[in-house]
XYZ file of C-alpha atoms in Angstrom:
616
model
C 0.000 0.000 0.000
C 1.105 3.378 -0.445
C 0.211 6.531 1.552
C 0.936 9.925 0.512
C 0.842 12.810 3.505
C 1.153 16.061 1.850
C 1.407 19.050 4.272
C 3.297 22.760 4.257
C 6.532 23.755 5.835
C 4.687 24.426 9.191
C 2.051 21.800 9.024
C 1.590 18.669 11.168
C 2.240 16.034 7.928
C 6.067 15.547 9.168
C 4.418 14.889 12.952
C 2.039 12.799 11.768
C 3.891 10.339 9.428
C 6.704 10.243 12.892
C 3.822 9.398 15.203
C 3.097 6.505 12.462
C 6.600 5.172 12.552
C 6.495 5.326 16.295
C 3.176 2.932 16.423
C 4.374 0.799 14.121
C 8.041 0.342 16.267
C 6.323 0.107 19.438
C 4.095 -2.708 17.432
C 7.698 -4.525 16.778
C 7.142 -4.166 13.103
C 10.609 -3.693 10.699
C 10.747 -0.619 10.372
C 13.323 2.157 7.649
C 12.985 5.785 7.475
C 14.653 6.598 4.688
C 16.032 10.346 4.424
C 18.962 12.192 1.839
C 22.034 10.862 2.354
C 23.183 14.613 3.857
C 20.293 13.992 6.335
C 21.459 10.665 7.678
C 22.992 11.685 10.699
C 21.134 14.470 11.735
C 17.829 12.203 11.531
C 19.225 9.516 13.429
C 20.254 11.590 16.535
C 16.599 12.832 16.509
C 14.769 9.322 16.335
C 17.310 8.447 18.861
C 15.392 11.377 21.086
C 11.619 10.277 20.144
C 12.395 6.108 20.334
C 12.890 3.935 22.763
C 16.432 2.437 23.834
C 15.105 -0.579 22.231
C 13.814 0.558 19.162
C 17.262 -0.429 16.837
C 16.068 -3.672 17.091
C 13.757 -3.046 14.155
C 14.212 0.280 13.403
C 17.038 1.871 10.878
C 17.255 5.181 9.519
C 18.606 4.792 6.400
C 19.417 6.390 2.725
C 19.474 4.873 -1.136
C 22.964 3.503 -0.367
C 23.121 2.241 2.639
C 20.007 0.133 2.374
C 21.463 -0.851 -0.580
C 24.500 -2.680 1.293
C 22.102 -3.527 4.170
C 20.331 -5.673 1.762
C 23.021 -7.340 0.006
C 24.247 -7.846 3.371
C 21.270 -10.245 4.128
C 20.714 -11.321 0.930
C 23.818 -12.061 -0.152
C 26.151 -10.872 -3.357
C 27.605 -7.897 -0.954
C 28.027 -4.533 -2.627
C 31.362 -3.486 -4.487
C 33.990 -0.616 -3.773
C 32.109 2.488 -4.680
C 34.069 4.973 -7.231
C 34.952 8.216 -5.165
C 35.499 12.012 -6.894
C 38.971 11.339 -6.967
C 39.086 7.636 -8.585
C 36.516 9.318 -11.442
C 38.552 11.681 -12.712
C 41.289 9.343 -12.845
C 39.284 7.068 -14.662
C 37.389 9.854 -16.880
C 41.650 11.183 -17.719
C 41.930 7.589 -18.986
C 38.811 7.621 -20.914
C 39.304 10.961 -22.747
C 43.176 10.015 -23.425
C 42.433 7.040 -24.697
C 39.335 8.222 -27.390
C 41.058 11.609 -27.702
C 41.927 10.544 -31.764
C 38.156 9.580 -31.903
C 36.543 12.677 -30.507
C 35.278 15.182 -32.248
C 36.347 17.883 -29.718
C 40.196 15.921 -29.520
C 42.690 18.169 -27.535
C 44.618 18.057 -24.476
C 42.825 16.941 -21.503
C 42.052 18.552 -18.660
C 40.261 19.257 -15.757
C 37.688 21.265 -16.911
C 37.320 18.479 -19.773
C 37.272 15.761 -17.203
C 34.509 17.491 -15.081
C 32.165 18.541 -17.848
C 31.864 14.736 -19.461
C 32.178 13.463 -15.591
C 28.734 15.763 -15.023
C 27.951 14.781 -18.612
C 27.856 10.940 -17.426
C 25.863 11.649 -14.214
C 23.003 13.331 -15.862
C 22.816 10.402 -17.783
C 22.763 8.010 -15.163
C 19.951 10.058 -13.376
C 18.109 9.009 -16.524
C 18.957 5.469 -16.773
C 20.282 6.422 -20.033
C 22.410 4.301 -21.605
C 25.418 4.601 -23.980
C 23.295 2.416 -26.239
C 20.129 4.891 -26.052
C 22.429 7.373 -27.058
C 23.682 5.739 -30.193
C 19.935 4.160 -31.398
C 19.198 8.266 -31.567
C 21.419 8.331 -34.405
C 21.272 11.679 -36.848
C 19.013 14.714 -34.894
C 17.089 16.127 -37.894
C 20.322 17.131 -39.641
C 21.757 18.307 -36.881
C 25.572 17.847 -37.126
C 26.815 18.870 -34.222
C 24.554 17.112 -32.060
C 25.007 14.126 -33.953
C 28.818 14.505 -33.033
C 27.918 15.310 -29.118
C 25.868 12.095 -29.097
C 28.243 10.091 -30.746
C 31.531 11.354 -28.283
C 29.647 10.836 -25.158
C 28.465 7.349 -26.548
C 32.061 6.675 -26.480
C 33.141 7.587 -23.440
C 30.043 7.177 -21.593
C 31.281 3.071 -23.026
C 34.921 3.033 -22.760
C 34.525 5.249 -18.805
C 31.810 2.678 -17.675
C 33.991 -0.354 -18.668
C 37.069 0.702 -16.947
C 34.897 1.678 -13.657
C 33.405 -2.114 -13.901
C 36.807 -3.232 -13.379
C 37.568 -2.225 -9.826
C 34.488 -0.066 -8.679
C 30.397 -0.764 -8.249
C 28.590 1.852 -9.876
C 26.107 3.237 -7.592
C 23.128 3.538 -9.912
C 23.717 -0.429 -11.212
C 23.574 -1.431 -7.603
C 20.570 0.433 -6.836
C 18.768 -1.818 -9.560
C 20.807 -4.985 -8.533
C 19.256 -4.008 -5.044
C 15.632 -4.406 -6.807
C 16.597 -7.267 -8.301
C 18.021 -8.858 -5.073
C 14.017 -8.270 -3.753
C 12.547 -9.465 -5.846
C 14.071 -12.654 -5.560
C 13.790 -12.969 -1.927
C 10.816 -11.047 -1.235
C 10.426 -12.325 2.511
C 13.252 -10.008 2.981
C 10.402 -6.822 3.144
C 7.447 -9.124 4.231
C 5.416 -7.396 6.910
C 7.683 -4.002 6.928
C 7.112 -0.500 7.364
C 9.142 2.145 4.512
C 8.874 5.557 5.191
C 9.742 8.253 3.120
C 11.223 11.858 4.350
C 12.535 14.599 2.586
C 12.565 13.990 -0.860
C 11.677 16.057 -3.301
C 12.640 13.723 -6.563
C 14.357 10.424 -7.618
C 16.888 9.502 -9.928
C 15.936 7.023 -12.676
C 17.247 3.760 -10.507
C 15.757 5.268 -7.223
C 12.379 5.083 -8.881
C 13.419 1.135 -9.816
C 14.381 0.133 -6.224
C 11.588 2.397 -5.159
C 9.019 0.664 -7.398
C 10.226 -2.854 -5.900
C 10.012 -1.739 -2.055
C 6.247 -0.762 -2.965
C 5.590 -4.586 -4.514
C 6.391 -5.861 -1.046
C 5.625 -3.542 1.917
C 3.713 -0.731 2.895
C 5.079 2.651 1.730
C 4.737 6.036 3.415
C 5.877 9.504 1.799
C 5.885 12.721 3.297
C 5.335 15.656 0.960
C 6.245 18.998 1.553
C 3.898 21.434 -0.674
C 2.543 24.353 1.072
C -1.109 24.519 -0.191
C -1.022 28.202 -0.719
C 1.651 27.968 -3.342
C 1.152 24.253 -4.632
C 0.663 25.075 -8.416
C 3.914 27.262 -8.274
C 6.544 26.869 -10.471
C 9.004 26.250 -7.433
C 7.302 22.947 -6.812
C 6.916 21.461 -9.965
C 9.361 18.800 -9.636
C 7.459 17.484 -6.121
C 4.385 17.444 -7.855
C 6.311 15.854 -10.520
C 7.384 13.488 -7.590
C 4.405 12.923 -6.334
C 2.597 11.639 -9.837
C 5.276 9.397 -10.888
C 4.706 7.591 -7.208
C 1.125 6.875 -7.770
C 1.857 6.218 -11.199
C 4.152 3.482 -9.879
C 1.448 2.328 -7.031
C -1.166 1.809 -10.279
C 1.477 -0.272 -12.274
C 1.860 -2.284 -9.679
C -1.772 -2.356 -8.705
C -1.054 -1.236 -5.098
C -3.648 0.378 -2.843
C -3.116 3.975 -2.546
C -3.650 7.126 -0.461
C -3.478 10.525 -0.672
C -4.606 13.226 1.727
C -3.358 16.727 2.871
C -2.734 17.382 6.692
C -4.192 21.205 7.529
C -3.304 21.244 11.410
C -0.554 23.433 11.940
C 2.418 22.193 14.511
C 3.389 23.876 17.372
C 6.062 26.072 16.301
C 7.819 29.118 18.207
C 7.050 32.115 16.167
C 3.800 32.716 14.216
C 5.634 35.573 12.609
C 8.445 33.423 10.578
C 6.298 31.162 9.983
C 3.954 33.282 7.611
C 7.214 34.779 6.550
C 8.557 31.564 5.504
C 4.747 30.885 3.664
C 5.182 34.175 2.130
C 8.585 33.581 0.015
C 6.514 31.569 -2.186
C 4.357 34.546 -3.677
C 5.666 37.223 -5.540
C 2.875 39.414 -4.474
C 3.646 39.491 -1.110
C 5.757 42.231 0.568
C 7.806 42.157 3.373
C 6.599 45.629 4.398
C 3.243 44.728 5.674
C 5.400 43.796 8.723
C 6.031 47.432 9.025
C 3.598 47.365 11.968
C 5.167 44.440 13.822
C 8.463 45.921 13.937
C 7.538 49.204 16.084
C 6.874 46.208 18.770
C 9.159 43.645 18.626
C 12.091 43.519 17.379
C 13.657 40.200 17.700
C 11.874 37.369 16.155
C 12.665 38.678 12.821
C 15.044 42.277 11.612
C 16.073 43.300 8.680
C 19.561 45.307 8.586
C 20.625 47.222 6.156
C 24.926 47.068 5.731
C 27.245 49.651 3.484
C 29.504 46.860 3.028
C 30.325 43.019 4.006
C 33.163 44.541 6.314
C 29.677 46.160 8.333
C 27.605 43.057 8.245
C 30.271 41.156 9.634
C 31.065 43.496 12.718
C 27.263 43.571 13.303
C 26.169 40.183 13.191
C 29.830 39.769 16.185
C 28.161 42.628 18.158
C 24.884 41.236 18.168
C 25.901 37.981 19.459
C 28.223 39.797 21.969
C 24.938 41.715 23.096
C 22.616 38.584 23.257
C 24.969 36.404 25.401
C 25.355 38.953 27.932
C 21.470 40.024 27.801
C 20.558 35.973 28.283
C 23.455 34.254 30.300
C 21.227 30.793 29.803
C 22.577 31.209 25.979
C 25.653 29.150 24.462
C 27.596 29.792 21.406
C 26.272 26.402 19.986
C 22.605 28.781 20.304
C 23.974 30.295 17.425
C 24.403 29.785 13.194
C 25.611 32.368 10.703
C 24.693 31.566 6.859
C 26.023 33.011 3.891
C 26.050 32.090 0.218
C 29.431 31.348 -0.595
C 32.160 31.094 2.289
C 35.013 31.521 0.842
C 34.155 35.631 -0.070
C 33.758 35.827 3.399
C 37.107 34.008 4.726
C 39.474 37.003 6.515
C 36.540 38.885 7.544
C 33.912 36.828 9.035
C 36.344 34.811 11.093
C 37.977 38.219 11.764
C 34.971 40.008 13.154
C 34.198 37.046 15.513
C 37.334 36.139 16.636
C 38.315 39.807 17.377
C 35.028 39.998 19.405
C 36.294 36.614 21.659
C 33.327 34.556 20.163
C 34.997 30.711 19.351
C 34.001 29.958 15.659
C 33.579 26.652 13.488
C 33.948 27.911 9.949
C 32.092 24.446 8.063
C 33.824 24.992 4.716
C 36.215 22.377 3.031
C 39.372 24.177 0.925
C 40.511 23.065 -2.008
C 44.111 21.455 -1.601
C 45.174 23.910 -4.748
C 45.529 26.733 -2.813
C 47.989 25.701 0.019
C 51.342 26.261 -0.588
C 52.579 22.083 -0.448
C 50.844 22.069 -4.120
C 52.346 25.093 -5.354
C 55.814 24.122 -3.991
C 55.544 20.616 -6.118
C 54.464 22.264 -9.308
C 56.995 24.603 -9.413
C 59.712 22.197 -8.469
C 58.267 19.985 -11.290
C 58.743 23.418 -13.956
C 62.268 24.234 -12.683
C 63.156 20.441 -12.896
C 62.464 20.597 -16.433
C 64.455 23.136 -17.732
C 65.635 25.470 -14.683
C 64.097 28.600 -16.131
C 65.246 31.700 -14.005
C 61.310 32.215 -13.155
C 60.666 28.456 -12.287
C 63.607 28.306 -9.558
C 63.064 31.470 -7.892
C 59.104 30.608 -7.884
C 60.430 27.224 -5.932
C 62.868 29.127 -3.685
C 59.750 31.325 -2.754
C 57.883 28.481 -1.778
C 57.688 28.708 2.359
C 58.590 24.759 2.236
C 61.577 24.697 -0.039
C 63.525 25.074 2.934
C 65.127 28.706 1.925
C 64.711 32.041 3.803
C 63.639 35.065 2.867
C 67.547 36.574 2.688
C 68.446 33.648 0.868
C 65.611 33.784 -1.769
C 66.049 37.785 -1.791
C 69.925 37.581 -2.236
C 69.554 35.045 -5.059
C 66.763 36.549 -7.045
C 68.541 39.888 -7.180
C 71.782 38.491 -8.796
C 69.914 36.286 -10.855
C 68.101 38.781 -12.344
C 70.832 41.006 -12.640
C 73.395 38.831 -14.497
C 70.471 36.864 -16.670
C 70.894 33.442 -14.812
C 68.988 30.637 -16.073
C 69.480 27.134 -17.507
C 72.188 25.369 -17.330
C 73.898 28.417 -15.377
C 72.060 27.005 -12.527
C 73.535 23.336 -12.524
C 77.213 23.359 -14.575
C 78.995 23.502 -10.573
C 80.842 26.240 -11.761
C 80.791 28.945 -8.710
C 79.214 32.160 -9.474
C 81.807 35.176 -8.819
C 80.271 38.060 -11.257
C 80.071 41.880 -9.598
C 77.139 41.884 -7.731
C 76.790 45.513 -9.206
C 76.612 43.904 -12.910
C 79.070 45.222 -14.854
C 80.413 47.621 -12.965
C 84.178 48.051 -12.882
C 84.116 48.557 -9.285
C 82.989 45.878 -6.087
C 81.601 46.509 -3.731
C 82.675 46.553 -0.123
C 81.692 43.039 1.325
C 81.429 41.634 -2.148
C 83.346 38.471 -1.377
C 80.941 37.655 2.079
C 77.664 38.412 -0.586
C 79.200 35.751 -3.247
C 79.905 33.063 -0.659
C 76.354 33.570 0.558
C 74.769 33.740 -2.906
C 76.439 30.320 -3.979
C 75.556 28.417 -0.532
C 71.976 29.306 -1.305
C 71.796 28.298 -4.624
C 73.941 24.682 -3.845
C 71.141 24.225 -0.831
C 68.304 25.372 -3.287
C 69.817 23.549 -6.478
C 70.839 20.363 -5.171
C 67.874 18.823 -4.431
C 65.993 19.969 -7.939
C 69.058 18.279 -9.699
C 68.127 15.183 -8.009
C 64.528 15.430 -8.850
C 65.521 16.540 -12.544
C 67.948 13.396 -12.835
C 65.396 10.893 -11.852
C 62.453 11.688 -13.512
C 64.364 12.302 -16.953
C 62.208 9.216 -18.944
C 59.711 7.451 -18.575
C 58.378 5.642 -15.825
C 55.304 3.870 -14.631
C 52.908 5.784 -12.546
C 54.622 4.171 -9.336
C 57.810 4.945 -9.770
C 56.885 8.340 -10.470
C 54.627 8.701 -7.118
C 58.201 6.828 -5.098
C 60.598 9.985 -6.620
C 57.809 12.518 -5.474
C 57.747 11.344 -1.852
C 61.203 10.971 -1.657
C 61.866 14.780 -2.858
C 59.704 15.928 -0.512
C 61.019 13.533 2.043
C 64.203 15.618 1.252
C 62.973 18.715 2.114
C 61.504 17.722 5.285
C 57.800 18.093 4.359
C 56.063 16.815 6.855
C 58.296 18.389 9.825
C 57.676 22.081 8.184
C 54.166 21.040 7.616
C 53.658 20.221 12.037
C 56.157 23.088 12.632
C 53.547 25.331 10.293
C 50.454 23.921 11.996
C 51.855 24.562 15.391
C 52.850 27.992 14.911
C 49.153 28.784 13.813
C 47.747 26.971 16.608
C 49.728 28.866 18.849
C 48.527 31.784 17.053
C 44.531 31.269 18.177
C 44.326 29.905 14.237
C 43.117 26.466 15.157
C 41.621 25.556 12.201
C 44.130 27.082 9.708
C 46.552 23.954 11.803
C 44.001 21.615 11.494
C 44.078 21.836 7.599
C 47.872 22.415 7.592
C 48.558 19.022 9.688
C 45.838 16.947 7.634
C 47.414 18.129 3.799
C 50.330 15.791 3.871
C 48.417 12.933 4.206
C 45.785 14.223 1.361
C 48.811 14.135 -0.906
C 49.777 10.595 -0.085
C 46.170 9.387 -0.288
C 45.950 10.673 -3.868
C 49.313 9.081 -4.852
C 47.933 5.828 -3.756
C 44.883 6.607 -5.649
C 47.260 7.175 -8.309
C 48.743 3.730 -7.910
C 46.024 2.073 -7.162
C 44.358 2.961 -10.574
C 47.429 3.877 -12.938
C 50.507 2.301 -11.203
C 51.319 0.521 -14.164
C 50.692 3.083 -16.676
C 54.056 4.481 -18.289
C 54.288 8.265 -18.289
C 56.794 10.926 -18.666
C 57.075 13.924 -16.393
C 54.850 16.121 -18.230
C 51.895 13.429 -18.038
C 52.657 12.399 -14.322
C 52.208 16.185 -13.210
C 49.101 16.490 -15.325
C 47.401 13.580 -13.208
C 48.589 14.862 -9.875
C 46.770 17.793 -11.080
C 43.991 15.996 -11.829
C 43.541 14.759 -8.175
C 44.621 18.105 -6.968
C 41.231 19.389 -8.591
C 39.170 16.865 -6.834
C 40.963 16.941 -3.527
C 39.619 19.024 -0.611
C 40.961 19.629 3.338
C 37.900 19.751 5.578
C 37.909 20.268 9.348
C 36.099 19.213 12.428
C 34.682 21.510 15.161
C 38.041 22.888 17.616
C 35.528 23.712 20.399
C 32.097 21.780 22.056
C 30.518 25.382 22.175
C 31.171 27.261 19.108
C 29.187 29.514 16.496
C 28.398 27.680 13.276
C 29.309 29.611 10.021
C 28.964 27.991 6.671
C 27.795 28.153 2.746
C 24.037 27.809 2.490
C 24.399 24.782 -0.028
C 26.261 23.124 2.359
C 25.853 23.846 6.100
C 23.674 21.599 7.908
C 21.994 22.926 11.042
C 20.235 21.364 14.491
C 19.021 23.174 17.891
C 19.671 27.241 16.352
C 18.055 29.545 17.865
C 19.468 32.274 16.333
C 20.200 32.337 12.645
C 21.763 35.390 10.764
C 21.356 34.991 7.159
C 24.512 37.666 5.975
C 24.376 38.938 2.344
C 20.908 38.211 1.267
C 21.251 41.057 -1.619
C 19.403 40.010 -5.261
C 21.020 37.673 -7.275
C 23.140 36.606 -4.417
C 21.182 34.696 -2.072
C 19.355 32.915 -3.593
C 21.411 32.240 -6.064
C 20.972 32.441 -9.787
C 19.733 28.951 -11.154
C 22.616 27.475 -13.744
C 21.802 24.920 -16.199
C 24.742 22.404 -16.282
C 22.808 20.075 -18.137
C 25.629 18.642 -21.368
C 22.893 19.958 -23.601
C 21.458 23.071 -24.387
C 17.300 23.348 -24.306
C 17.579 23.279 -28.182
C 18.921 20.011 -28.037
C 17.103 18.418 -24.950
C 13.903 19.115 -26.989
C 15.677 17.327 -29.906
C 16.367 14.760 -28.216
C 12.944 14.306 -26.548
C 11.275 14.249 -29.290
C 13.087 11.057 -30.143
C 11.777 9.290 -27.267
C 15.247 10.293 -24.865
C 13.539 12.045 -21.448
């Protein structure tokens, strides 16, 4: 049977489907809740609150995934090493380099290429679309370059999926293996209770292992569609959701349900709650709360900044002023959301920090921006040629193990005789004027060349080394074994705990947290490297291009320094529990929100081509 409870942000349909799953634990049925993967966690600690200490015995929370190895678990056939963002584009790099003669577009590859077909692939796999679908299409109404499109992501969607098969499980197949897995052993479902909790669509193969978890059990599915606004356009794809379920409970000829819950929960402000209604229609303006305001002013203010600089100091002051107003309040009481985090980083943290308030900034940094990356792919450049610019970028970098007198001193008589090339490596001392070619030396001339040639031995040696050994080609292994032992070397990963512990000693606690963790992120993606490629031969060139690769995909995140902290984060990421206050910083048009992007592979033009030859 399925039920559908369909209810508005502030209605009782979420309480009502909960008290449901409660009843139907307490009757000692088998019970999963199943919620967005991002959800997982926060969900569980709440059913932990509203369940018994017993209730695990037949109770899970769970998402797409994880029922999915829960069930080959008991079944049997258990579920395969799942592909992460880093062993993709590994395996997209091989793709593309091996079809680059047969595609249409041809080129270099890199990681822009390698995410567009990577997002290319997805969307098709949200469609169950196939690299055969693709090629039945065949010519598109004369349409040549379409007809090309089709035909190179037929290819790779083919030769990508084949080399994934070979040491990963892709998720989507074992979604539909899951179904399968059912329906063969149906007495795995017999007499349970599937609730549904936050969705707002499927992809193609959720709808398949979907469709088989109806066959077999009873199926509930909350709905969120506030009645005011149900025929807007912002939710047409849940009422697109919410057909293509009962058109799944009448294929299937399954007793269904439908009905909308009115009662309104008990919530703590009336006011944001018709606020939060009124988003949804364009007529309404936030003005008519003009009247409110002149008596309350907390449950909801607007303010009104010059600049990000003023927002920032504000929102620090206002906590400042609430903690000492309401000593019952913790840091943890509060949650400051912006649109993108990183145009805040240097002034948000600032602002608080300055102000004493302990912050967790929830934001993961790309591992291109730290200076460990920069200092291998500049020793890479100089190691190929010693270009003037290459070695002094190297000596600049804070891990090459130079100072800033020795890099200084260097740069200046580099640049003023010319140095570069094989200057840098014949062993033949350096004893030029300092002044260039002035007939005269200076005084201390002598002490200045002795210097100048000890820094660039120190600075030299070690890029000689790396220069000598990765002259060739190699295999992908012996590649990633010179790498480590250059920056072995240099002492990497004692300037790397000397770096984090200087910024921890500097109140910059999670600046050292990312600092201590990015050694091992490099060595994790050189044994991704190995794991997938190690056998591959590559020169120099082609080695650095795949650490780049995984540079792309790699990320440093952190974990809360303090129990009682203020929450900052990125509104597409942040995930919030127990707020009560929330500043929302930057909510100027076309910011927050923001601006919808299409990153579909095809343009509308060609989506309606394709359509009409039977591709959704």
């Amino acid at each position: 049977m399925l039920k559908l409870i369909e209810g508005g942000f502030y209605s009782d349909a979420q309480e009502e489907t909960l008290r449901a799953l409660e009843q139907d634990v307490a009757a000692g049925a088998r019970v999963w809740l199943f919620v967005p993967e991002q959800q997982t966690v926060i969900t569980e600690e709440q059913m932990a609150r509203r369940l018994p200490p017993s209730a695990p015995l037949t109770f899970e929370v769970t998402n797409f995934p994880r029922f999915a190895n829960t069930i080959f678990r008991i079944a049997g056939g258990i579920a395969g090493r799942t592909a992460g963002r880093a062993e993709r584009a590994l395996l997209m790099w091989k793709t593309l380099t091996e079809l680059s003669p047969h595609l249409s577009s041809g080129g270099a590859v890199s990681p822009g290429t390698i995410d567009k077909m990577l997002g290319a692939i997805r969307e098709m796999e949200s469609f169950s679309i196939t690299p055969e679908d693709l090629s039945a299409v065949g010519g598109v109404d004369g349409d040549r370059r379409l007809a090309r499109k089709l035909s190179d992501l037929s290819r790779v969607m083919d030769l990508y999926r084949s080399l994934c098969a070979e040491k990963f499980s892709d998720g989507g197949d074992e979604l539909l293996r899951t179904a399968e897995k059912l329906r063969e052993q149906p007495e795995i479902l017999r007499g349970a209770k599937i609730y549904f909790e936050g969705f707002t669509s499927f992809t193609e193969p959720q709808y398949a292992l979907f469709s088989a978890i109806l066959s077999l059990s009873d199926v509930t599915v909350s709905l969120t569609l506030p009645k005011a606004a149900r025929d807007a356009f912002e939710f047409s794809e849940v009422r697109e959701y919410e057909r293509r379920l009962l058109r799944a409970a009448d294929r299937l000829s399954v007793d269904k349900t439908a009905r909308r819950v009115e009662g309104v929960r008990k919530i703590k402000s009336e006011l944001l709650a018709d606020v939060g209604e009124n988003l949804w229609r364009t007529e309404a303006k936030i003005y008519q709360y003009d009247n409110y305001y002149l008596h309350n002013q907390q449950e909801l203010r607007l303010i009104e900044a010059e600049s990000s600089e003023e927002m920032c100091d504000f929102a620090a002051a206002d906590i400042k002023r609430r903690l000492m107003e309401d000593p019952a309040l913790r840091y943890r009481d509060f949650a400051i959301v912006v649109r993108n985090g990183e145009n805040y980083v240097g002034r948000l943290d600032r602002a608080l920090l300055s102000a004493g308030i302990p912050i967790f900034f929830s934001r993961r940094r790309p591992v291109t921006s730290f200076s460990l990356i920069r200092l291998i792919r500049t020793a890479y450049a100089a190691a190929s040629g010693f270009a003037r610019a290459d070695v002094i970028a190297f000596a600049k970098c804070p891990l090459s193990g130079m100072t800033h007198e020795e890099t200084d001193e260097l740069e200046i008589y580099c640049e003023t005789w010319q140095i570069t090339g094989r200057r840098f490596t014949d062993g033949i001392d350096w004893n030029m004027n300092p002044r260039g070619y002035d007939v005269r030396r200076p005084e201390g001339s002598e002490e200045f060349l002795l210097r100048v040639n000890a820094a660039r031995e120190k600075l030299i040696r070690p890029l000689a080394d790396l220069s000598e050994r990765i002259r060739g080609v190699h295999t992908v292994r012996e590649h990633a074994g010179i790498l480590l032992s250059f920056l072995l070397s240099l002492g990497v990963p004692e300037g790397l705990a000397a770096e984090a512990l200087a910024l921890e000693s500097a109140g910059e606690t999670d600046g050292a947290m990312e600092v201590a963790g990015l050694y091992q992120v490099v060595c994790d993606s050189l044994d991704v490297l190995c794991d997938l490629l190690g056998e591959e031969s590559v020169d120099d060139k082609t080695f650095l291009s795949l650490l780049n690769v995984l540079f792309a995909e790699a990320d440093v995140g952190r974990i809360p320094a303090y129990v009682d902290c203020v929450t900052v984060g990125s509104a597409d990421q942040i995930r919030l529990r127990d707020v009560r206050h929330l500043y929302l910083l930057g909510t100027n048009d076309g910011e927050f929100p923001a601006a919808v992007e299409d990153a579909s592979f095809f343009s509308d033009r060609e989506k309606q081509a394709l359509a009409a030859k039977g591709l959704p």
